[in-house]
Amino acid sequence: MTASTHAARPAHPAPTAHLAQINVATLRYPLDDPRMAQFVELLDPVNGSADGAPGFVWRLVEEGEADATALRPLGEDVIVTMSVWESREALWEFTYRSGHLEVMRSRRDWFERHVEAHLVLWWVPAGHRPNVGEALERLADLQANGPSPRAFTFVSSFTAAEADQHAQALPQAQLEGSPTL
């Protein structure tokens, strides 16, 4: 019997980019208002579901807390959720094919309707954890310029390769402070 040695190949190559997202929501009522009780009760289960979802990489939480609801970078009545995923498909599956969908169906009970874009997606180098400033800059870019490889939505999405190609074509001054992609 002859021993054969083969280098093990990973089933899938490690991704070079991950998909980041931020969602902003304007509260109808303070979080301690009884009309927000159902939303507050759903925070831990939905966040736990995200944490265990296939393709989940990271989510923003306030230091020492289980979520980011106390972070208010856009004012006292606006909360943000921000996360990073291995792919657009992984984020889509969690958003629209999990218990998260039930929360989204009730969002008008808890949040004001936004006239401008309130969700933005963008590609980041694998391993990068975006900060809130970076995310809000991408949201502002989407609101001002519409979807592009830098800042897009589920409906008007771009691949990581398109984002990388777009970033390489930009003058260096526009890239200051933002990781490539």
Short mmCIF file of N, CA and C in Angstrom, two decimals:
data_model
loop_
_atom_site.label_atom_id
_atom_site.label_comp_id
_atom_site.label_asym_id
_atom_site.label_seq_id
_atom_site.Cartn_x
_atom_site.Cartn_y
_atom_site.Cartn_z
N MET A 1 0.84 -1.16 0.00
CA MET A 1 0.00 0.00 0.00
C MET A 1 0.90 1.23 0.00
N THR A 2 0.62 2.15 -0.86
CA THR A 2 1.43 3.35 -1.00
C THR A 2 0.69 4.53 -0.39
N ALA A 3 1.39 5.30 0.41
CA ALA A 3 0.79 6.50 0.99
C ALA A 3 0.85 7.63 -0.02
N SER A 4 -0.18 8.35 -0.11
CA SER A 4 -0.24 9.48 -1.04
C SER A 4 -0.39 10.75 -0.23
N THR A 5 0.35 11.74 -0.58
CA THR A 5 0.22 13.02 0.12
C THR A 5 -0.31 14.06 -0.85
N HIS A 6 -1.36 14.65 -0.46
CA HIS A 6 -1.96 15.73 -1.23
C HIS A 6 -2.16 16.91 -0.30
N ALA A 7 -1.81 18.06 -0.78
CA ALA A 7 -2.06 19.27 0.01
C ALA A 7 -3.57 19.48 0.08
N ALA A 8 -4.05 19.67 1.27
CA ALA A 8 -5.49 19.92 1.42
C ALA A 8 -5.81 21.30 0.87
N ARG A 9 -6.81 21.37 0.03
CA ARG A 9 -7.25 22.65 -0.51
C ARG A 9 -8.54 23.03 0.21
N PRO A 10 -8.63 24.29 0.57
CA PRO A 10 -9.90 24.71 1.18
C PRO A 10 -11.04 24.54 0.18
N ALA A 11 -12.21 24.22 0.69
CA ALA A 11 -13.37 24.05 -0.18
C ALA A 11 -13.65 25.34 -0.96
N HIS A 12 -13.46 26.46 -0.31
CA HIS A 12 -13.66 27.76 -0.94
C HIS A 12 -12.49 28.66 -0.55
N PRO A 13 -11.94 29.40 -1.49
CA PRO A 13 -10.86 30.31 -1.11
C PRO A 13 -11.37 31.36 -0.12
N ALA A 14 -10.50 31.80 0.75
CA ALA A 14 -10.89 32.83 1.73
C ALA A 14 -11.27 34.10 0.98
N PRO A 15 -12.37 34.73 1.37
CA PRO A 15 -12.77 35.95 0.67
C PRO A 15 -11.78 37.09 0.93
N THR A 16 -11.60 37.93 -0.07
CA THR A 16 -10.73 39.09 0.09
C THR A 16 -11.54 40.32 0.48
N ALA A 17 -12.86 40.22 0.35
CA ALA A 17 -13.74 41.34 0.69
C ALA A 17 -14.97 40.83 1.41
N HIS A 18 -15.49 41.66 2.28
CA HIS A 18 -16.74 41.38 2.97
C HIS A 18 -17.68 42.55 2.72
N LEU A 19 -18.96 42.31 2.92
CA LEU A 19 -19.98 43.33 2.70
C LEU A 19 -20.36 43.96 4.03
N ALA A 20 -20.22 45.28 4.09
CA ALA A 20 -20.62 46.04 5.28
C ALA A 20 -21.97 46.69 5.02
N GLN A 21 -22.71 46.93 6.09
CA GLN A 21 -23.98 47.64 5.96
C GLN A 21 -24.22 48.47 7.20
N ILE A 22 -24.89 49.59 7.00
CA ILE A 22 -25.41 50.37 8.11
C ILE A 22 -26.85 50.72 7.78
N ASN A 23 -27.67 50.67 8.79
CA ASN A 23 -29.08 51.01 8.68
C ASN A 23 -29.37 52.02 9.78
N VAL A 24 -29.99 53.13 9.44
CA VAL A 24 -30.37 54.12 10.44
C VAL A 24 -31.89 54.13 10.56
N ALA A 25 -32.38 54.31 11.76
CA ALA A 25 -33.82 54.30 12.01
C ALA A 25 -34.17 55.40 13.00
N THR A 26 -35.15 56.21 12.62
CA THR A 26 -35.61 57.28 13.49
C THR A 26 -36.74 56.75 14.36
N LEU A 27 -36.52 56.78 15.66
CA LEU A 27 -37.49 56.26 16.62
C LEU A 27 -38.76 57.11 16.65
N ARG A 28 -39.90 56.45 16.73
CA ARG A 28 -41.16 57.16 16.94
C ARG A 28 -41.29 57.58 18.41
N TYR A 29 -40.73 56.76 19.28
CA TYR A 29 -40.84 56.97 20.73
C TYR A 29 -39.51 56.59 21.37
N PRO A 30 -39.22 57.09 22.57
CA PRO A 30 -38.00 56.64 23.26
C PRO A 30 -38.04 55.12 23.50
N LEU A 31 -36.88 54.50 23.58
CA LEU A 31 -36.83 53.04 23.76
C LEU A 31 -37.50 52.57 25.05
N ASP A 32 -37.57 53.44 26.07
CA ASP A 32 -38.22 53.02 27.31
C ASP A 32 -39.73 53.27 27.31
N ASP A 33 -40.27 53.76 26.22
CA ASP A 33 -41.71 53.98 26.08
C ASP A 33 -42.39 52.61 25.92
N PRO A 34 -43.53 52.39 26.57
CA PRO A 34 -44.22 51.09 26.44
C PRO A 34 -44.54 50.71 24.99
N ARG A 35 -44.70 51.69 24.10
CA ARG A 35 -45.00 51.38 22.71
C ARG A 35 -43.80 50.78 21.98
N MET A 36 -42.62 50.85 22.59
CA MET A 36 -41.41 50.27 22.00
C MET A 36 -41.06 48.93 22.64
N ALA A 37 -41.85 48.47 23.60
CA ALA A 37 -41.53 47.27 24.37
C ALA A 37 -41.32 46.04 23.48
N GLN A 38 -42.17 45.84 22.49
CA GLN A 38 -42.02 44.67 21.63
C GLN A 38 -40.71 44.73 20.86
N PHE A 39 -40.35 45.90 20.34
CA PHE A 39 -39.09 46.04 19.63
C PHE A 39 -37.92 45.73 20.56
N VAL A 40 -37.92 46.30 21.75
CA VAL A 40 -36.83 46.09 22.71
C VAL A 40 -36.73 44.60 23.07
N GLU A 41 -37.87 43.93 23.24
CA GLU A 41 -37.86 42.50 23.55
C GLU A 41 -37.26 41.66 22.42
N LEU A 42 -37.36 42.14 21.20
CA LEU A 42 -36.85 41.39 20.05
C LEU A 42 -35.37 41.63 19.79
N LEU A 43 -34.77 42.63 20.42
CA LEU A 43 -33.36 42.94 20.16
C LEU A 43 -32.44 41.75 20.39
N ASP A 44 -32.48 41.15 21.56
CA ASP A 44 -31.58 40.03 21.86
C ASP A 44 -31.80 38.84 20.94
N PRO A 45 -33.05 38.40 20.73
CA PRO A 45 -33.24 37.26 19.83
C PRO A 45 -32.78 37.54 18.39
N VAL A 46 -33.07 38.72 17.87
CA VAL A 46 -32.67 39.03 16.50
C VAL A 46 -31.16 39.16 16.40
N ASN A 47 -30.54 39.83 17.37
CA ASN A 47 -29.07 39.94 17.35
C ASN A 47 -28.42 38.56 17.49
N GLY A 48 -28.98 37.71 18.33
CA GLY A 48 -28.46 36.36 18.48
C GLY A 48 -28.60 35.56 17.19
N SER A 49 -29.71 35.78 16.50
CA SER A 49 -29.92 35.12 15.21
C SER A 49 -28.89 35.60 14.19
N ALA A 50 -28.60 36.89 14.18
CA ALA A 50 -27.58 37.43 13.27
C ALA A 50 -26.22 36.82 13.61
N ASP A 51 -25.88 36.82 14.88
CA ASP A 51 -24.57 36.31 15.31
C ASP A 51 -24.36 34.86 14.86
N GLY A 52 -25.43 34.08 14.79
CA GLY A 52 -25.30 32.68 14.41
C GLY A 52 -25.62 32.39 12.95
N ALA A 53 -25.93 33.42 12.20
CA ALA A 53 -26.32 33.22 10.80
C ALA A 53 -25.12 32.86 9.92
N PRO A 54 -25.33 32.00 8.95
CA PRO A 54 -24.24 31.69 8.00
C PRO A 54 -23.77 32.98 7.31
N GLY A 55 -22.47 33.16 7.26
CA GLY A 55 -21.90 34.32 6.59
C GLY A 55 -21.76 35.56 7.44
N PHE A 56 -22.25 35.51 8.70
CA PHE A 56 -22.10 36.65 9.60
C PHE A 56 -20.63 36.79 10.00
N VAL A 57 -20.13 38.03 10.02
CA VAL A 57 -18.75 38.29 10.41
C VAL A 57 -18.67 39.10 11.69
N TRP A 58 -19.43 40.21 11.77
CA TRP A 58 -19.28 41.16 12.89
C TRP A 58 -20.48 42.09 12.91
N ARG A 59 -20.80 42.61 14.11
CA ARG A 59 -21.79 43.68 14.22
C ARG A 59 -21.35 44.68 15.27
N LEU A 60 -21.79 45.89 15.07
CA LEU A 60 -21.48 46.98 15.99
C LEU A 60 -22.25 46.80 17.29
N VAL A 61 -21.53 46.91 18.40
CA VAL A 61 -22.15 46.94 19.72
C VAL A 61 -21.46 48.03 20.53
N GLU A 62 -22.19 48.61 21.43
CA GLU A 62 -21.58 49.58 22.34
C GLU A 62 -20.74 48.81 23.35
N GLU A 63 -19.61 49.36 23.72
CA GLU A 63 -18.71 48.67 24.65
C GLU A 63 -19.46 48.28 25.92
N GLY A 64 -19.37 47.00 26.25
CA GLY A 64 -20.00 46.47 27.45
C GLY A 64 -21.49 46.19 27.31
N GLU A 65 -22.04 46.37 26.12
CA GLU A 65 -23.47 46.15 25.88
C GLU A 65 -23.67 45.04 24.85
N ALA A 66 -24.92 44.60 24.71
CA ALA A 66 -25.24 43.54 23.76
C ALA A 66 -25.64 44.08 22.39
N ASP A 67 -25.87 45.40 22.31
CA ASP A 67 -26.29 45.99 21.04
C ASP A 67 -25.76 47.42 20.93
N ALA A 68 -26.19 48.12 19.90
CA ALA A 68 -25.70 49.47 19.65
C ALA A 68 -26.79 50.53 19.82
N THR A 69 -27.90 50.19 20.47
CA THR A 69 -29.02 51.12 20.55
C THR A 69 -28.71 52.39 21.33
N ALA A 70 -27.73 52.38 22.20
CA ALA A 70 -27.38 53.59 22.95
C ALA A 70 -26.47 54.52 22.15
N LEU A 71 -25.87 54.02 21.08
CA LEU A 71 -25.04 54.87 20.23
C LEU A 71 -25.97 55.73 19.39
N ARG A 72 -25.80 57.02 19.44
CA ARG A 72 -26.70 57.93 18.74
C ARG A 72 -25.91 58.96 17.93
N PRO A 73 -25.18 58.52 16.90
CA PRO A 73 -24.34 59.43 16.14
C PRO A 73 -25.11 60.45 15.31
N LEU A 74 -26.40 60.23 15.11
CA LEU A 74 -27.21 61.15 14.30
C LEU A 74 -28.30 61.85 15.11
N GLY A 75 -28.20 61.79 16.43
CA GLY A 75 -29.19 62.45 17.28
C GLY A 75 -29.86 61.46 18.22
N GLU A 76 -30.50 62.00 19.22
CA GLU A 76 -31.11 61.18 20.27
C GLU A 76 -32.24 60.28 19.78
N ASP A 77 -32.87 60.63 18.67
CA ASP A 77 -34.00 59.83 18.20
C ASP A 77 -33.64 58.88 17.06
N VAL A 78 -32.34 58.72 16.78
CA VAL A 78 -31.92 57.85 15.67
C VAL A 78 -30.99 56.76 16.20
N ILE A 79 -31.34 55.50 15.88
CA ILE A 79 -30.46 54.39 16.23
C ILE A 79 -29.84 53.84 14.95
N VAL A 80 -28.72 53.15 15.11
CA VAL A 80 -28.03 52.56 13.96
C VAL A 80 -27.77 51.08 14.23
N THR A 81 -27.80 50.32 13.16
CA THR A 81 -27.30 48.94 13.20
C THR A 81 -26.25 48.86 12.10
N MET A 82 -25.17 48.21 12.41
CA MET A 82 -24.10 48.08 11.43
C MET A 82 -23.50 46.69 11.58
N SER A 83 -23.25 46.05 10.45
CA SER A 83 -22.69 44.70 10.48
C SER A 83 -21.86 44.45 9.23
N VAL A 84 -21.10 43.35 9.29
CA VAL A 84 -20.27 42.91 8.17
C VAL A 84 -20.60 41.45 7.90
N TRP A 85 -20.69 41.12 6.61
CA TRP A 85 -21.09 39.78 6.17
C TRP A 85 -20.12 39.28 5.12
N GLU A 86 -20.03 37.97 4.98
CA GLU A 86 -19.14 37.38 3.98
C GLU A 86 -19.58 37.69 2.56
N SER A 87 -20.88 37.88 2.36
CA SER A 87 -21.37 38.10 1.00
C SER A 87 -22.71 38.82 1.04
N ARG A 88 -23.09 39.32 -0.12
CA ARG A 88 -24.42 39.94 -0.27
C ARG A 88 -25.49 38.90 0.00
N GLU A 89 -25.28 37.69 -0.49
CA GLU A 89 -26.26 36.62 -0.33
C GLU A 89 -26.49 36.28 1.15
N ALA A 90 -25.41 36.26 1.92
CA ALA A 90 -25.54 35.95 3.35
C ALA A 90 -26.36 37.03 4.06
N LEU A 91 -26.09 38.29 3.76
CA LEU A 91 -26.87 39.37 4.37
C LEU A 91 -28.32 39.31 3.91
N TRP A 92 -28.56 39.05 2.63
CA TRP A 92 -29.92 38.94 2.10
C TRP A 92 -30.68 37.82 2.81
N GLU A 93 -30.05 36.67 2.96
CA GLU A 93 -30.70 35.53 3.61
C GLU A 93 -31.12 35.90 5.04
N PHE A 94 -30.22 36.53 5.78
CA PHE A 94 -30.56 36.91 7.15
C PHE A 94 -31.68 37.95 7.15
N THR A 95 -31.56 38.96 6.31
CA THR A 95 -32.51 40.08 6.30
C THR A 95 -33.91 39.64 5.90
N TYR A 96 -34.01 38.84 4.85
CA TYR A 96 -35.31 38.55 4.27
C TYR A 96 -35.79 37.11 4.41
N ARG A 97 -34.98 36.23 4.97
CA ARG A 97 -35.41 34.83 5.10
C ARG A 97 -35.17 34.28 6.50
N SER A 98 -35.27 35.15 7.48
CA SER A 98 -35.11 34.71 8.87
C SER A 98 -36.15 35.45 9.71
N GLY A 99 -36.08 35.28 11.01
CA GLY A 99 -36.98 35.98 11.92
C GLY A 99 -36.85 37.49 11.83
N HIS A 100 -35.75 37.97 11.27
CA HIS A 100 -35.56 39.40 11.08
C HIS A 100 -36.66 40.00 10.22
N LEU A 101 -37.19 39.24 9.29
CA LEU A 101 -38.23 39.73 8.40
C LEU A 101 -39.48 40.14 9.19
N GLU A 102 -39.83 39.38 10.22
CA GLU A 102 -41.00 39.71 11.04
C GLU A 102 -40.80 41.07 11.73
N VAL A 103 -39.60 41.34 12.17
CA VAL A 103 -39.31 42.64 12.79
C VAL A 103 -39.47 43.73 11.74
N MET A 104 -38.95 43.50 10.54
CA MET A 104 -39.07 44.50 9.49
C MET A 104 -40.53 44.79 9.13
N ARG A 105 -41.36 43.80 9.19
CA ARG A 105 -42.77 44.00 8.87
C ARG A 105 -43.46 44.92 9.88
N SER A 106 -42.95 45.00 11.08
CA SER A 106 -43.54 45.85 12.13
C SER A 106 -42.81 47.18 12.28
N ARG A 107 -41.84 47.46 11.44
CA ARG A 107 -40.99 48.63 11.65
C ARG A 107 -41.76 49.95 11.68
N ARG A 108 -42.85 50.08 10.97
CA ARG A 108 -43.62 51.34 10.98
C ARG A 108 -44.26 51.60 12.34
N ASP A 109 -44.42 50.56 13.16
CA ASP A 109 -44.94 50.75 14.52
C ASP A 109 -43.92 51.47 15.40
N TRP A 110 -42.64 51.31 15.08
CA TRP A 110 -41.58 51.80 15.95
C TRP A 110 -40.74 52.92 15.36
N PHE A 111 -40.68 52.99 14.02
CA PHE A 111 -39.77 53.93 13.36
C PHE A 111 -40.49 54.80 12.34
N GLU A 112 -40.00 56.02 12.21
CA GLU A 112 -40.52 56.94 11.19
C GLU A 112 -40.10 56.45 9.81
N ARG A 113 -40.85 56.83 8.82
CA ARG A 113 -40.51 56.51 7.43
C ARG A 113 -39.44 57.50 6.97
N HIS A 114 -38.37 56.99 6.38
CA HIS A 114 -37.29 57.84 5.88
C HIS A 114 -37.56 58.22 4.43
N VAL A 115 -37.38 59.48 4.12
CA VAL A 115 -37.52 59.96 2.75
C VAL A 115 -36.25 59.62 1.97
N GLU A 116 -35.10 59.83 2.61
CA GLU A 116 -33.82 59.53 1.99
C GLU A 116 -33.41 58.09 2.29
N ALA A 117 -32.39 57.64 1.59
CA ALA A 117 -31.84 56.31 1.86
C ALA A 117 -31.47 56.20 3.33
N HIS A 118 -31.77 55.07 3.92
CA HIS A 118 -31.44 54.84 5.33
C HIS A 118 -30.59 53.57 5.51
N LEU A 119 -30.32 52.88 4.41
CA LEU A 119 -29.50 51.68 4.42
C LEU A 119 -28.48 51.81 3.30
N VAL A 120 -27.24 51.50 3.60
CA VAL A 120 -26.21 51.50 2.57
C VAL A 120 -25.34 50.27 2.75
N LEU A 121 -24.93 49.71 1.62
CA LEU A 121 -24.02 48.57 1.58
C LEU A 121 -22.74 49.03 0.90
N TRP A 122 -21.60 48.45 1.32
CA TRP A 122 -20.33 48.71 0.66
C TRP A 122 -19.37 47.59 1.00
N TRP A 123 -18.39 47.39 0.12
CA TRP A 123 -17.40 46.33 0.31
C TRP A 123 -16.22 46.86 1.12
N VAL A 124 -15.73 46.02 2.03
CA VAL A 124 -14.55 46.34 2.83
C VAL A 124 -13.56 45.18 2.68
N PRO A 125 -12.28 45.45 2.86
CA PRO A 125 -11.32 44.34 2.85
C PRO A 125 -11.67 43.34 3.96
N ALA A 126 -11.55 42.07 3.69
CA ALA A 126 -11.81 41.06 4.71
C ALA A 126 -10.96 41.36 5.93
N GLY A 127 -11.57 41.33 7.10
CA GLY A 127 -10.88 41.63 8.34
C GLY A 127 -11.05 43.06 8.81
N HIS A 128 -11.48 43.96 7.93
CA HIS A 128 -11.69 45.36 8.31
C HIS A 128 -13.01 45.51 9.05
N ARG A 129 -13.01 46.26 10.14
CA ARG A 129 -14.22 46.58 10.89
C ARG A 129 -14.49 48.06 10.70
N PRO A 130 -15.50 48.41 9.91
CA PRO A 130 -15.76 49.83 9.67
C PRO A 130 -16.20 50.54 10.94
N ASN A 131 -15.89 51.82 11.01
CA ASN A 131 -16.39 52.61 12.13
C ASN A 131 -17.63 53.37 11.68
N VAL A 132 -18.33 53.96 12.63
CA VAL A 132 -19.59 54.64 12.33
C VAL A 132 -19.36 55.82 11.39
N GLY A 133 -18.27 56.56 11.56
CA GLY A 133 -17.98 57.68 10.68
C GLY A 133 -17.84 57.23 9.23
N GLU A 134 -17.12 56.16 9.02
CA GLU A 134 -16.95 55.59 7.68
C GLU A 134 -18.30 55.20 7.10
N ALA A 135 -19.12 54.55 7.91
CA ALA A 135 -20.44 54.09 7.45
C ALA A 135 -21.34 55.27 7.10
N LEU A 136 -21.34 56.30 7.94
CA LEU A 136 -22.19 57.46 7.67
C LEU A 136 -21.73 58.22 6.44
N GLU A 137 -20.41 58.19 6.17
CA GLU A 137 -19.90 58.81 4.95
C GLU A 137 -20.41 58.06 3.73
N ARG A 138 -20.46 56.74 3.79
CA ARG A 138 -20.99 55.94 2.68
C ARG A 138 -22.48 56.21 2.49
N LEU A 139 -23.21 56.35 3.59
CA LEU A 139 -24.64 56.66 3.49
C LEU A 139 -24.83 58.04 2.85
N ALA A 140 -24.04 59.01 3.28
CA ALA A 140 -24.13 60.36 2.68
C ALA A 140 -23.81 60.31 1.20
N ASP A 141 -22.82 59.51 0.81
CA ASP A 141 -22.46 59.35 -0.60
C ASP A 141 -23.65 58.79 -1.38
N LEU A 142 -24.30 57.77 -0.85
CA LEU A 142 -25.47 57.20 -1.51
C LEU A 142 -26.58 58.23 -1.64
N GLN A 143 -26.83 58.97 -0.56
CA GLN A 143 -27.90 59.97 -0.58
C GLN A 143 -27.61 61.09 -1.59
N ALA A 144 -26.35 61.50 -1.69
CA ALA A 144 -25.98 62.60 -2.58
C ALA A 144 -25.83 62.18 -4.03
N ASN A 145 -25.30 60.99 -4.27
CA ASN A 145 -24.92 60.59 -5.62
C ASN A 145 -25.66 59.39 -6.18
N GLY A 146 -26.47 58.75 -5.38
CA GLY A 146 -27.14 57.54 -5.83
C GLY A 146 -26.21 56.34 -5.75
N PRO A 147 -26.70 55.17 -6.13
CA PRO A 147 -25.90 53.94 -6.03
C PRO A 147 -24.65 53.99 -6.92
N SER A 148 -23.57 53.49 -6.36
CA SER A 148 -22.30 53.37 -7.08
C SER A 148 -21.55 52.19 -6.46
N PRO A 149 -20.43 51.79 -7.03
CA PRO A 149 -19.66 50.70 -6.42
C PRO A 149 -19.15 51.06 -5.01
N ARG A 150 -19.16 52.34 -4.64
CA ARG A 150 -18.73 52.79 -3.30
C ARG A 150 -19.82 52.69 -2.26
N ALA A 151 -21.08 52.86 -2.69
CA ALA A 151 -22.20 52.93 -1.76
C ALA A 151 -23.46 52.53 -2.53
N PHE A 152 -24.09 51.43 -2.11
CA PHE A 152 -25.19 50.91 -2.91
C PHE A 152 -26.24 50.27 -2.02
N THR A 153 -27.25 49.69 -2.65
CA THR A 153 -28.36 49.06 -1.94
C THR A 153 -28.52 47.62 -2.45
N PHE A 154 -29.45 46.90 -1.85
CA PHE A 154 -29.74 45.55 -2.35
C PHE A 154 -30.24 45.62 -3.79
N VAL A 155 -31.07 46.61 -4.09
CA VAL A 155 -31.67 46.73 -5.41
C VAL A 155 -30.63 47.10 -6.47
N SER A 156 -29.74 48.00 -6.12
CA SER A 156 -28.69 48.47 -7.05
C SER A 156 -27.34 48.08 -6.48
N SER A 157 -27.01 46.81 -6.56
CA SER A 157 -25.79 46.34 -5.91
C SER A 157 -24.64 46.19 -6.91
N PHE A 158 -23.45 46.13 -6.36
CA PHE A 158 -22.23 45.97 -7.13
C PHE A 158 -21.40 44.87 -6.48
N THR A 159 -20.55 44.25 -7.28
CA THR A 159 -19.68 43.20 -6.75
C THR A 159 -18.46 43.82 -6.09
N ALA A 160 -17.76 43.01 -5.33
CA ALA A 160 -16.51 43.47 -4.72
C ALA A 160 -15.50 43.83 -5.80
N ALA A 161 -15.47 43.07 -6.88
CA ALA A 161 -14.54 43.38 -7.98
C ALA A 161 -14.86 44.73 -8.61
N GLU A 162 -16.14 45.03 -8.78
CA GLU A 162 -16.52 46.34 -9.32
C GLU A 162 -16.13 47.46 -8.36
N ALA A 163 -16.30 47.23 -7.06
CA ALA A 163 -15.92 48.23 -6.07
C ALA A 163 -14.42 48.46 -6.08
N ASP A 164 -13.65 47.38 -6.20
CA ASP A 164 -12.20 47.50 -6.24
C ASP A 164 -11.75 48.24 -7.49
N GLN A 165 -12.32 47.90 -8.61
CA GLN A 165 -11.99 48.57 -9.87
C GLN A 165 -12.33 50.07 -9.78
N HIS A 166 -13.48 50.38 -9.21
CA HIS A 166 -13.90 51.77 -9.03
C HIS A 166 -12.92 52.52 -8.12
N ALA A 167 -12.53 51.89 -7.01
CA ALA A 167 -11.61 52.53 -6.06
C ALA A 167 -10.26 52.80 -6.71
N GLN A 168 -9.79 51.89 -7.54
CA GLN A 168 -8.50 52.09 -8.20
C GLN A 168 -8.54 53.24 -9.19
N ALA A 169 -9.72 53.54 -9.72
CA ALA A 169 -9.86 54.61 -10.70
C ALA A 169 -10.01 55.99 -10.04
N LEU A 170 -10.30 56.03 -8.74
CA LEU A 170 -10.49 57.30 -8.05
C LEU A 170 -9.16 57.97 -7.75
N PRO A 171 -9.14 59.31 -7.78
CA PRO A 171 -7.93 60.02 -7.35
C PRO A 171 -7.64 59.71 -5.88
N GLN A 172 -6.39 59.69 -5.49
CA GLN A 172 -5.97 59.34 -4.13
C GLN A 172 -6.65 60.22 -3.08
N ALA A 173 -6.89 61.49 -3.37
CA ALA A 173 -7.51 62.39 -2.41
C ALA A 173 -8.89 61.91 -1.98
N GLN A 174 -9.63 61.26 -2.88
CA GLN A 174 -10.97 60.76 -2.55
C GLN A 174 -10.90 59.51 -1.67
N LEU A 175 -9.78 58.84 -1.66
CA LEU A 175 -9.64 57.60 -0.90
C LEU A 175 -9.12 57.83 0.52
N GLU A 176 -8.63 59.03 0.80
CA GLU A 176 -8.09 59.30 2.14
C GLU A 176 -9.10 58.92 3.20
N GLY A 177 -8.68 58.16 4.18
CA GLY A 177 -9.53 57.79 5.29
C GLY A 177 -10.43 56.58 5.04
N SER A 178 -10.49 56.09 3.81
CA SER A 178 -11.32 54.93 3.51
C SER A 178 -10.43 53.77 3.07
N PRO A 179 -10.68 52.57 3.61
CA PRO A 179 -9.91 51.44 3.13
C PRO A 179 -10.27 51.16 1.68
N THR A 180 -9.37 50.58 0.95
CA THR A 180 -9.62 50.25 -0.45
C THR A 180 -10.83 49.34 -0.55
N LEU A 181 -11.60 49.51 -1.57
CA LEU A 181 -12.84 48.81 -1.95
C LEU A 181 -13.97 49.73 -1.87
#
